[in-house]
PDB file of C-alpha atoms in Angstrom:
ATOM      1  CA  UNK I   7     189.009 292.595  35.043  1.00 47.00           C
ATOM      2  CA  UNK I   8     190.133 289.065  33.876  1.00 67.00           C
ATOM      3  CA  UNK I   9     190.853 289.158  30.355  1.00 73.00           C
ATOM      4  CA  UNK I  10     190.691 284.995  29.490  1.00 89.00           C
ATOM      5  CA  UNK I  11     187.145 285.646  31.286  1.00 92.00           C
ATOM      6  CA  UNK I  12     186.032 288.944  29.216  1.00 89.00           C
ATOM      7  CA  UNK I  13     187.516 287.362  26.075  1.00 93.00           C
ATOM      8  CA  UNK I  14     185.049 284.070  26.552  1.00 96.00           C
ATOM      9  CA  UNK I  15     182.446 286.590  28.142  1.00 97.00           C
ATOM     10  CA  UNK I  16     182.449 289.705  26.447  1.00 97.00           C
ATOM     11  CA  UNK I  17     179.115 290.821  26.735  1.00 98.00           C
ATOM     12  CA  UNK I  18     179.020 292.244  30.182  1.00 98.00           C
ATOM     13  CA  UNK I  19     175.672 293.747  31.604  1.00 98.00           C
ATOM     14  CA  UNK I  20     174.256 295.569  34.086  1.00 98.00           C
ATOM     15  CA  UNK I  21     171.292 294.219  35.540  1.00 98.00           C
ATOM     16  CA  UNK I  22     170.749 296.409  38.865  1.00 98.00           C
ATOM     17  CA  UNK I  23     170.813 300.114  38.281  1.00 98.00           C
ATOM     18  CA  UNK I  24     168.955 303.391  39.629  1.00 98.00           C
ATOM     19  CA  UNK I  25     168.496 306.798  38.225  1.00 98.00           C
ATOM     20  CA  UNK I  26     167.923 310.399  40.252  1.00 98.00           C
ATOM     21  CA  UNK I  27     164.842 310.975  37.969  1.00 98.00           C
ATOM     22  CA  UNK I  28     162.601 307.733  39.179  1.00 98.00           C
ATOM     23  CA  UNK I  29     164.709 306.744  42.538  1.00 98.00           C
ATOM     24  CA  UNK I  30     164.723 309.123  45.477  1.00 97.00           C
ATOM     25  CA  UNK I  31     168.362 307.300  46.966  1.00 96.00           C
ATOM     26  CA  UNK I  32     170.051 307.793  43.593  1.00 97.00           C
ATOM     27  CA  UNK I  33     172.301 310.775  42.863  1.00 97.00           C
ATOM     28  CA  UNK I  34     173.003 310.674  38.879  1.00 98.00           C
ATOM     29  CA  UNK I  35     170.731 310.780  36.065  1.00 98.00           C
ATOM     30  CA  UNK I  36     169.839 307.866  33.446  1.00 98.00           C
ATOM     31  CA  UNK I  37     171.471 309.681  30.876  1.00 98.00           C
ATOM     32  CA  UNK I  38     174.751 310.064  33.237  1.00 98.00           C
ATOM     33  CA  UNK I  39     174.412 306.494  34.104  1.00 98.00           C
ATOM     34  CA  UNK I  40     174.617 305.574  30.716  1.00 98.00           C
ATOM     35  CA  UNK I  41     177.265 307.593  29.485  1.00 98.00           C
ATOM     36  CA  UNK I  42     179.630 305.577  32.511  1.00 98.00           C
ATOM     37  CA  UNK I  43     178.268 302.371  31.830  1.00 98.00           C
ATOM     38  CA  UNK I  44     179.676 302.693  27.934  1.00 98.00           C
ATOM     39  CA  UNK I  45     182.904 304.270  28.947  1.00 98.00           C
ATOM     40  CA  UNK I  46     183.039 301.364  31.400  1.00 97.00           C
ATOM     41  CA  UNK I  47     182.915 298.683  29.385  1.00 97.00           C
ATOM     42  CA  UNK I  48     179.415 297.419  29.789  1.00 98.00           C
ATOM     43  CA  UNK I  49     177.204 296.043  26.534  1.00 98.00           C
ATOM     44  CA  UNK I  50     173.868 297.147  28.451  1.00 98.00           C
ATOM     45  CA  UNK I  51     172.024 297.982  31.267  1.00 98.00           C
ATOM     46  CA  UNK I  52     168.449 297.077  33.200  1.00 98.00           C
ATOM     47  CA  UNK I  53     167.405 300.699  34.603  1.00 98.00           C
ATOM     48  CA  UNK I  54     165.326 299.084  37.628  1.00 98.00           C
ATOM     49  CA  UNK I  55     164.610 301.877  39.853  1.00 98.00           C
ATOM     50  CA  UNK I  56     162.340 301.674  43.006  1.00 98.00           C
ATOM     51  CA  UNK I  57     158.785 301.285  42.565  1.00 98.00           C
ATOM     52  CA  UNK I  58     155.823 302.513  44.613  1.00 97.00           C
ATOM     53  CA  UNK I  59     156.716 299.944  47.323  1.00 96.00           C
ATOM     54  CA  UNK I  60     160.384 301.598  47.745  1.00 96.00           C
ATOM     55  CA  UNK I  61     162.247 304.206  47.315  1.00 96.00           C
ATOM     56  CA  UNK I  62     160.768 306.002  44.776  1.00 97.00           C
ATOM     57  CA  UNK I  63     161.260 309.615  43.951  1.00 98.00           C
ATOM     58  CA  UNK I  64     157.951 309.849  42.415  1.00 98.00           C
ATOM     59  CA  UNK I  65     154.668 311.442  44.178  1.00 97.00           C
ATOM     60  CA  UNK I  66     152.843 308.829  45.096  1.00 96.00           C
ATOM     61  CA  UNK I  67     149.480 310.555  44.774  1.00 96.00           C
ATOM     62  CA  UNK I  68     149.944 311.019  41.169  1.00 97.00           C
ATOM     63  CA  UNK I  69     146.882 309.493  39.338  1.00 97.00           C
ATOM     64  CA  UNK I  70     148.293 305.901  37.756  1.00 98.00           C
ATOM     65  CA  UNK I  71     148.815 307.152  34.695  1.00 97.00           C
ATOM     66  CA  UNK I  72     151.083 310.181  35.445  1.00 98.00           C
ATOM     67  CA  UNK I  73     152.940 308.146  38.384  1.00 98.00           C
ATOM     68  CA  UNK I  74     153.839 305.696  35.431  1.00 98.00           C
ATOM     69  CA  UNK I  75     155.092 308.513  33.181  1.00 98.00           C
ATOM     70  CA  UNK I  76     156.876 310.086  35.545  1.00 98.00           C
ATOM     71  CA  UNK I  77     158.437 306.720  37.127  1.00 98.00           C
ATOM     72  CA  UNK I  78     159.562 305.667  33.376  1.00 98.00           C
ATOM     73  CA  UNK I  79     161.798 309.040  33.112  1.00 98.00           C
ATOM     74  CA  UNK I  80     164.895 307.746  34.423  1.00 98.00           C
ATOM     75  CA  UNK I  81     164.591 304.920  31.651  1.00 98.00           C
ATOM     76  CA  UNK I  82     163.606 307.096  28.900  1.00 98.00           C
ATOM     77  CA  UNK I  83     166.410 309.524  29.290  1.00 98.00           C
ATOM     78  CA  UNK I  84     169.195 306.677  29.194  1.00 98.00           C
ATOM     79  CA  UNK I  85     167.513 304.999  26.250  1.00 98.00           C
ATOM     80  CA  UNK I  86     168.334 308.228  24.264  1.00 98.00           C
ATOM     81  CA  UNK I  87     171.421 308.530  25.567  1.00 98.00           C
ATOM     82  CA  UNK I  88     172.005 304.785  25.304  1.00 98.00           C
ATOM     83  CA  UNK I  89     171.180 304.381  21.709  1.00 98.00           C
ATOM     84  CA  UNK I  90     173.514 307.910  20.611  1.00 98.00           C
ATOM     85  CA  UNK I  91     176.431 306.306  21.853  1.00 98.00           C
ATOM     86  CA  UNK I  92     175.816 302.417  21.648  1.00 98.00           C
ATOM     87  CA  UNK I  93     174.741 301.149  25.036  1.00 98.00           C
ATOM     88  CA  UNK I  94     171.459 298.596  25.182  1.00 98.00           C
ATOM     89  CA  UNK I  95     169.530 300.045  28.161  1.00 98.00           C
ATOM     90  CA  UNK I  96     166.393 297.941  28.762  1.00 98.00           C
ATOM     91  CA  UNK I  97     163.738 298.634  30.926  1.00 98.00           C
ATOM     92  CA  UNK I  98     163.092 296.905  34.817  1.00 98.00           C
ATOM     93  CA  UNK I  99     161.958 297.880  38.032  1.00 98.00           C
ATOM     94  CA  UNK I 100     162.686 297.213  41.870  1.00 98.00           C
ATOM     95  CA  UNK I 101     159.471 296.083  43.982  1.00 98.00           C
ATOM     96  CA  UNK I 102     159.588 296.757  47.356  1.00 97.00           C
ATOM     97  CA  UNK I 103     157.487 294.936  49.681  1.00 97.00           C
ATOM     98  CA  UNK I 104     158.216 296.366  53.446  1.00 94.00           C
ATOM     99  CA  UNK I 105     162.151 296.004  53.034  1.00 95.00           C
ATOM    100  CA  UNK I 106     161.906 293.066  50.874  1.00 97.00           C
ATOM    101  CA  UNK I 107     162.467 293.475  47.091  1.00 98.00           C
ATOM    102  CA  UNK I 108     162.757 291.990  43.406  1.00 98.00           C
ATOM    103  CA  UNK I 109     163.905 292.764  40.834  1.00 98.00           C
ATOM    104  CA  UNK I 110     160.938 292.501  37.569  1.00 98.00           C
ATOM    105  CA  UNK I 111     162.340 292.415  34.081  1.00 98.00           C
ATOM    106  CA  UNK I 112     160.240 291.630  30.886  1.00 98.00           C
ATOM    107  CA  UNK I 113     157.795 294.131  31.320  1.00 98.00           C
ATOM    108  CA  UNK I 114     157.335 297.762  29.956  1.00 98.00           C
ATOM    109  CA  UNK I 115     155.982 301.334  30.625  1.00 98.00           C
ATOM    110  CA  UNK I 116     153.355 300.200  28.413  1.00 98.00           C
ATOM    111  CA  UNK I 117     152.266 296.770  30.391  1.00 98.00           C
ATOM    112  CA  UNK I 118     152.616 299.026  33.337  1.00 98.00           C
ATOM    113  CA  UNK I 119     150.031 301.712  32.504  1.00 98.00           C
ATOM    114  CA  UNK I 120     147.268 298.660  31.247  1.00 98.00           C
ATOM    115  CA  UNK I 121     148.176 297.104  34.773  1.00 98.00           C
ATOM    116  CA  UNK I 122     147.093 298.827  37.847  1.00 98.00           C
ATOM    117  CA  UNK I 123     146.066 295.857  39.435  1.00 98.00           C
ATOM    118  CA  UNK I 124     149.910 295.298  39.984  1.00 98.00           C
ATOM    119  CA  UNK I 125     149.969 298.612  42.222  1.00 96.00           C
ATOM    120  CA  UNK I 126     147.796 296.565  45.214  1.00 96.00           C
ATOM    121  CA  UNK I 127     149.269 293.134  44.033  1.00 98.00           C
ATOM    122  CA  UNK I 128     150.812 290.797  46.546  1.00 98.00           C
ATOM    123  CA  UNK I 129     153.601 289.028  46.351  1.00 98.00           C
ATOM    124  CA  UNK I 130     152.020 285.980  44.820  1.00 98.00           C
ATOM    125  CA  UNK I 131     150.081 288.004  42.749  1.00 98.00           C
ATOM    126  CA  UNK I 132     152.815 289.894  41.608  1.00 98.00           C
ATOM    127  CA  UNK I 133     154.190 286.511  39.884  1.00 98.00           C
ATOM    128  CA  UNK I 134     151.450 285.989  38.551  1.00 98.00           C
ATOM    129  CA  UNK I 135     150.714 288.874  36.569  1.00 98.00           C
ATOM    130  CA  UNK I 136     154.339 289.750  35.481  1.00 98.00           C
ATOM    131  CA  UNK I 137     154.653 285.805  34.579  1.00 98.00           C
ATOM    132  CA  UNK I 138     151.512 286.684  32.259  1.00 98.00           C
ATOM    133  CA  UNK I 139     153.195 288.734  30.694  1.00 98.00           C
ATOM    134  CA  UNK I 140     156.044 286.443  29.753  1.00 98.00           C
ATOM    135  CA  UNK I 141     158.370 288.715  32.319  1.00 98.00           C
ATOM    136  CA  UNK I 142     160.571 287.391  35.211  1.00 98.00           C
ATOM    137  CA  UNK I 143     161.099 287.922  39.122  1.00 98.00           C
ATOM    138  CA  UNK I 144     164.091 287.784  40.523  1.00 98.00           C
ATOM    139  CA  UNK I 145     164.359 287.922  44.438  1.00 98.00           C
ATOM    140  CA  UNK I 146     166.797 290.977  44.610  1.00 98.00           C
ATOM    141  CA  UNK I 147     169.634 290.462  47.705  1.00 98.00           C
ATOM    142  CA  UNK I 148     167.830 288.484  49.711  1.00 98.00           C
ATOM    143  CA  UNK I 149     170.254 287.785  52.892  1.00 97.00           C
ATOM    144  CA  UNK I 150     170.648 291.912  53.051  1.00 96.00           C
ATOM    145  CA  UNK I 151     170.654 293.031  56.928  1.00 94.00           C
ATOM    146  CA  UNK I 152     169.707 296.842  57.417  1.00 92.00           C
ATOM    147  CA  UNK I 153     167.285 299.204  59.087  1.00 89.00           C
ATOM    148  CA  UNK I 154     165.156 299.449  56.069  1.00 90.00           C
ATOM    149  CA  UNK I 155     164.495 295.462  56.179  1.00 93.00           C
ATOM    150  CA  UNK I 156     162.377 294.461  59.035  1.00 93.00           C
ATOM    151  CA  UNK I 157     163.165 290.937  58.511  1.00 95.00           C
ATOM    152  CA  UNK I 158     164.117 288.363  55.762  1.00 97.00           C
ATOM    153  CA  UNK I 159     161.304 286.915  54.278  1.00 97.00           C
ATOM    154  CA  UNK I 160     161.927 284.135  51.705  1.00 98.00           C
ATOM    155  CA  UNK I 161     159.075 283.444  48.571  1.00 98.00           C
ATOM    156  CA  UNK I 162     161.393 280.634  46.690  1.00 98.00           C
ATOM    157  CA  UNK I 163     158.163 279.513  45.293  1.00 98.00           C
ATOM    158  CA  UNK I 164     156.771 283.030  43.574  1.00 98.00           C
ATOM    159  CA  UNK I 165     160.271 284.195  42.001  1.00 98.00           C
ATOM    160  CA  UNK I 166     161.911 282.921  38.935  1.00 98.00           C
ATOM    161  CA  UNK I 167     165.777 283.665  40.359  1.00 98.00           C
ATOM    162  CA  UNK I 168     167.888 285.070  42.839  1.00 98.00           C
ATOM    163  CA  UNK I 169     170.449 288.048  42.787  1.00 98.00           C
ATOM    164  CA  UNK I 170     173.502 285.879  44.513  1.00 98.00           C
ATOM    165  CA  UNK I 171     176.084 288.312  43.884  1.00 98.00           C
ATOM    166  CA  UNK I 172     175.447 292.249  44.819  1.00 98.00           C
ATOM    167  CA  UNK I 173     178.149 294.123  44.145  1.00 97.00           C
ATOM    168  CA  UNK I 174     177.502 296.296  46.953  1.00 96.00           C
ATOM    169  CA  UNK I 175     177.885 293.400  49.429  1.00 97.00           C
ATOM    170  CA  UNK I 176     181.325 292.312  48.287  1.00 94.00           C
ATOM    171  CA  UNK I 177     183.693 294.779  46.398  1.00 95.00           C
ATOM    172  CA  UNK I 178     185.764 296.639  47.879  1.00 93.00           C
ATOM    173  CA  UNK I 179     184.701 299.782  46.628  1.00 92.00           C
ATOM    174  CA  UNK I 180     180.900 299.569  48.045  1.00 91.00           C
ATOM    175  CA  UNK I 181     180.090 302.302  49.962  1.00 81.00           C
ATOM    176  CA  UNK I 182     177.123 300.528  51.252  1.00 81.00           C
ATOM    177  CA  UNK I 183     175.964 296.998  52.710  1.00 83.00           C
ATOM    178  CA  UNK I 184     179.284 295.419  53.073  1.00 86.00           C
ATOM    179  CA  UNK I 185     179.030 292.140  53.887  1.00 95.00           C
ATOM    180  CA  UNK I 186     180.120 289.122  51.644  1.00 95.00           C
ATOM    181  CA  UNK I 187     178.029 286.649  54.028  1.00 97.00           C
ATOM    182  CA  UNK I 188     175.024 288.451  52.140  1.00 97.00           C
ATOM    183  CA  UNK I 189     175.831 286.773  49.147  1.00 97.00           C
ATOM    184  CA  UNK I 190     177.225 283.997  50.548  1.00 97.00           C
ATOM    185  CA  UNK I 191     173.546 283.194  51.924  1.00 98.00           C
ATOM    186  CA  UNK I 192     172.207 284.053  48.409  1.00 98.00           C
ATOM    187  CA  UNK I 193     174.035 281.582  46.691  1.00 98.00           C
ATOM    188  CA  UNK I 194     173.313 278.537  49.142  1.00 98.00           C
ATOM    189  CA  UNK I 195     169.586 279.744  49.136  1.00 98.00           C
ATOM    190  CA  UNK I 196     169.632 279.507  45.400  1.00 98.00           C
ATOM    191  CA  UNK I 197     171.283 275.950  45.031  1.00 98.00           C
ATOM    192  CA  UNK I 198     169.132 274.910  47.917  1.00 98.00           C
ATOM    193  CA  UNK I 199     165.901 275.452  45.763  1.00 98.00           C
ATOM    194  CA  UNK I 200     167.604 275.296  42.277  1.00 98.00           C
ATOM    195  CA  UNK I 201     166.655 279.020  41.293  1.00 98.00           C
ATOM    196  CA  UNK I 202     169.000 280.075  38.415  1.00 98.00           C
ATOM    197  CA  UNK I 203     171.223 282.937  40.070  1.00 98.00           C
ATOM    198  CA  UNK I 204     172.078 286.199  38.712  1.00 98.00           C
ATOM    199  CA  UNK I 205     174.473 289.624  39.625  1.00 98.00           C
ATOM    200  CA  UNK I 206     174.126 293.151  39.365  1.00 98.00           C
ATOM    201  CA  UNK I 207     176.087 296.165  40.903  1.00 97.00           C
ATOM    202  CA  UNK I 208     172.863 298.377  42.712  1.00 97.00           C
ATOM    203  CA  UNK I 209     174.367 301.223  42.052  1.00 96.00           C
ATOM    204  CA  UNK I 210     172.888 304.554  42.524  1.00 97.00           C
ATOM    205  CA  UNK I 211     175.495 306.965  40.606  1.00 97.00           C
ATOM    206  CA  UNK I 212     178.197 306.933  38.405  1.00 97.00           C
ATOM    207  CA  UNK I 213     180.853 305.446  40.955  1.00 95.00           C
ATOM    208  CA  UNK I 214     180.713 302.071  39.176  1.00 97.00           C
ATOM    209  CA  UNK I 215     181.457 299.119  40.556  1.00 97.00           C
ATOM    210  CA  UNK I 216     181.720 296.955  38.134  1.00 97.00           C
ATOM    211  CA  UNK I 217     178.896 294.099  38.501  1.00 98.00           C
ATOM    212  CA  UNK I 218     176.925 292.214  36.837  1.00 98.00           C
ATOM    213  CA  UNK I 219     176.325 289.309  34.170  1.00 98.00           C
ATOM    214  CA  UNK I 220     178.381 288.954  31.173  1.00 98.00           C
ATOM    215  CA  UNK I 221     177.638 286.127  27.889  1.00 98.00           C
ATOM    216  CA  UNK I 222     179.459 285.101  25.400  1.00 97.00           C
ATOM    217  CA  UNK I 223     176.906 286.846  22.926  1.00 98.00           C
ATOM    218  CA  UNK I 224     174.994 290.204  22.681  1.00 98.00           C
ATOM    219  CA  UNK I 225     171.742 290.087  24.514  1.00 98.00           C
ATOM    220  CA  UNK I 226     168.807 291.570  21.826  1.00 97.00           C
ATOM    221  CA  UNK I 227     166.006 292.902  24.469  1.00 98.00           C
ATOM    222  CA  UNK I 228     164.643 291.995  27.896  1.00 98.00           C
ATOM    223  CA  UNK I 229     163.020 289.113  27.028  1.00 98.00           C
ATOM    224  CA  UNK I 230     165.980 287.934  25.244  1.00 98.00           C
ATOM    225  CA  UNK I 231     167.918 288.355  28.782  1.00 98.00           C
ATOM    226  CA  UNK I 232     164.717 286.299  30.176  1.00 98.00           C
ATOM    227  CA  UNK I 233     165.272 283.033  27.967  1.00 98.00           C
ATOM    228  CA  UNK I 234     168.986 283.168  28.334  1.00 98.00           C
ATOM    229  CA  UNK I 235     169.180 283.100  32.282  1.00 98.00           C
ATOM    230  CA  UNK I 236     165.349 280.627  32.279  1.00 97.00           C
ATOM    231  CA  UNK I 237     166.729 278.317  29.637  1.00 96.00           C
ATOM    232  CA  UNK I 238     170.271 277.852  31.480  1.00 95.00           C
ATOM    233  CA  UNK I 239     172.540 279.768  29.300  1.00 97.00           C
ATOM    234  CA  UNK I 240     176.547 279.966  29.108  1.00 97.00           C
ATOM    235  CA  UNK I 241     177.385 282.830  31.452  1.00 98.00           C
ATOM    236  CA  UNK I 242     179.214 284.229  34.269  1.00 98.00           C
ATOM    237  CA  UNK I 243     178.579 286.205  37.471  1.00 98.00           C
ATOM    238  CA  UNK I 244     180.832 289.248  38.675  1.00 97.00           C
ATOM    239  CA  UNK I 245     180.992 291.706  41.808  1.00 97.00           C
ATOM    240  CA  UNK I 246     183.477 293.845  39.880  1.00 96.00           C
ATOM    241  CA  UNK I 247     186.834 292.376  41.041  1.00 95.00           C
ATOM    242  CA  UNK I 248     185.251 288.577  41.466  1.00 96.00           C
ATOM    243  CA  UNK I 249     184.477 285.755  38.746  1.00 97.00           C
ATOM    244  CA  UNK I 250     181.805 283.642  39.338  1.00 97.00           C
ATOM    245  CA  UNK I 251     180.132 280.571  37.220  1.00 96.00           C
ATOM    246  CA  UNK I 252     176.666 280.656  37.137  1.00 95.00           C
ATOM    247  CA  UNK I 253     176.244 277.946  40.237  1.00 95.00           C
ATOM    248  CA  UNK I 254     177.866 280.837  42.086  1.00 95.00           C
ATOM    249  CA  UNK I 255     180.746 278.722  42.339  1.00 95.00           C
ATOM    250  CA  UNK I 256     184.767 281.355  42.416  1.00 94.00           C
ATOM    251  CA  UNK I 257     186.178 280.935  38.794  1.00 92.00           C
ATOM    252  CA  UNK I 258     188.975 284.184  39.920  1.00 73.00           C
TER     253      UNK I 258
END
């Protein structure tokens, strides 16, 4: 890590996480996830695990109501563990849409359970309703090539921000998805329709790698992460070993 850059930025979080409880490609548990995000260094975490449309590791022939209590495990358990050692772990989700995904922040268990309309909702509608809610959409790596992805479909008008930097694409620890021209993409997409851009690690276990945003002040709750990326806020994008500003412009 950069120290000049943590010293001005201290308040590093991550914004693109999965747990084994809610996400059927992760391998550790929200509490484990937790535990190596504080000894890491981190000041929170977004547990967004897949949703209905992905990945999930939930049945989905559970009746709403148990799917959304089951789904909101992986969450719960690093909450606990979060708040017993001093981690902020707020809660998100992944939407998948046929290979295409985003990232939905703002929202809770809660909203989710009063809300099955958003199980059928479309893209569009999807805004909508989480934008009702005074939540946010951000268009999670959007330039990703793989098998799962049939093709890239772009909705610049019906998200709120883009993830530009995915850990996953560009350090050199990824496992998974390596290719920097991902991001690259990402971040002309974003300055192309002047989307505010954001980071995050999607990792699936306790390998870190190190992503994410980072402020120069603690962020209080989801909606508080919300204003501060909506309202243009002070902060800085990382892959891990990378520095970014957030035009997605190399500080280091």
């Amino acid at each position: 890590m950069n120290m000049t850059i943590r010293q001005t930025y201290p308040y590093l979080y991550e914004t693109h996480l999965h747990t084994s409880e809610s996400s059927a490609c992760a391998r550790c548990t929200g509490s484990e996830m937790a535990r190596a995000c504080k000894e890491y260094g981190y000041s929170g975490i977004f547990v967004t695990d897949h949703n209905w449309g992905g990945n999930t590791a939930i049945d989905r022939t559970l009746e709403w109501e148990e799917w959304v209590h089951a789904f909101s495990l992986g969450y719960e358990h690093a909450k606990v563990e979060g708040d017993r050692i001093g981690l902020d772990v707020f809660f998100g989700y992944e939407a998948g849409y046929q290979g295409t995904e985003f990232l939905i922040y703002g929202i809770n268990p809660e909203w989710m359970l009063h809300t099955p309309q958003i199980l059928e909702a479309s893209v569009e509608e999807q805004y909508r309703l989480v934008h009702a809610a005074g939540g946010m959409v951000i268009h999670a790596h959007p330039f990703r090539e793989e098998s799962y992805i049939p093709k890239i479909r772009l909705y610049p008008e019906w998200v709120d921000g883009v993830e530009a930097v995915n850990a996953t694409h560009s350090n050199s620890g990824s496992g998974g998805h390596n290719n920097p021209l991902f991001d690259e993409k990402a971040v002309e997409y974003a300055m192309e329709h002047r989307l505010p851009m954001c980071a995050g690690s999607d990792i699936h276990g306790t390998h870190l790698l190190g992503g994410g945003i980072a402020f120069r002040r603690r962020l209080t709750s989801a909606k508080d992460y919300i204003h501060a990326i909506l309202a243009g806020e002070d902060y800085v994008l990382t892959n891990g070993e990378s520095w970014y500003d957030k035009s997605g412009k190399l500080i280091q």
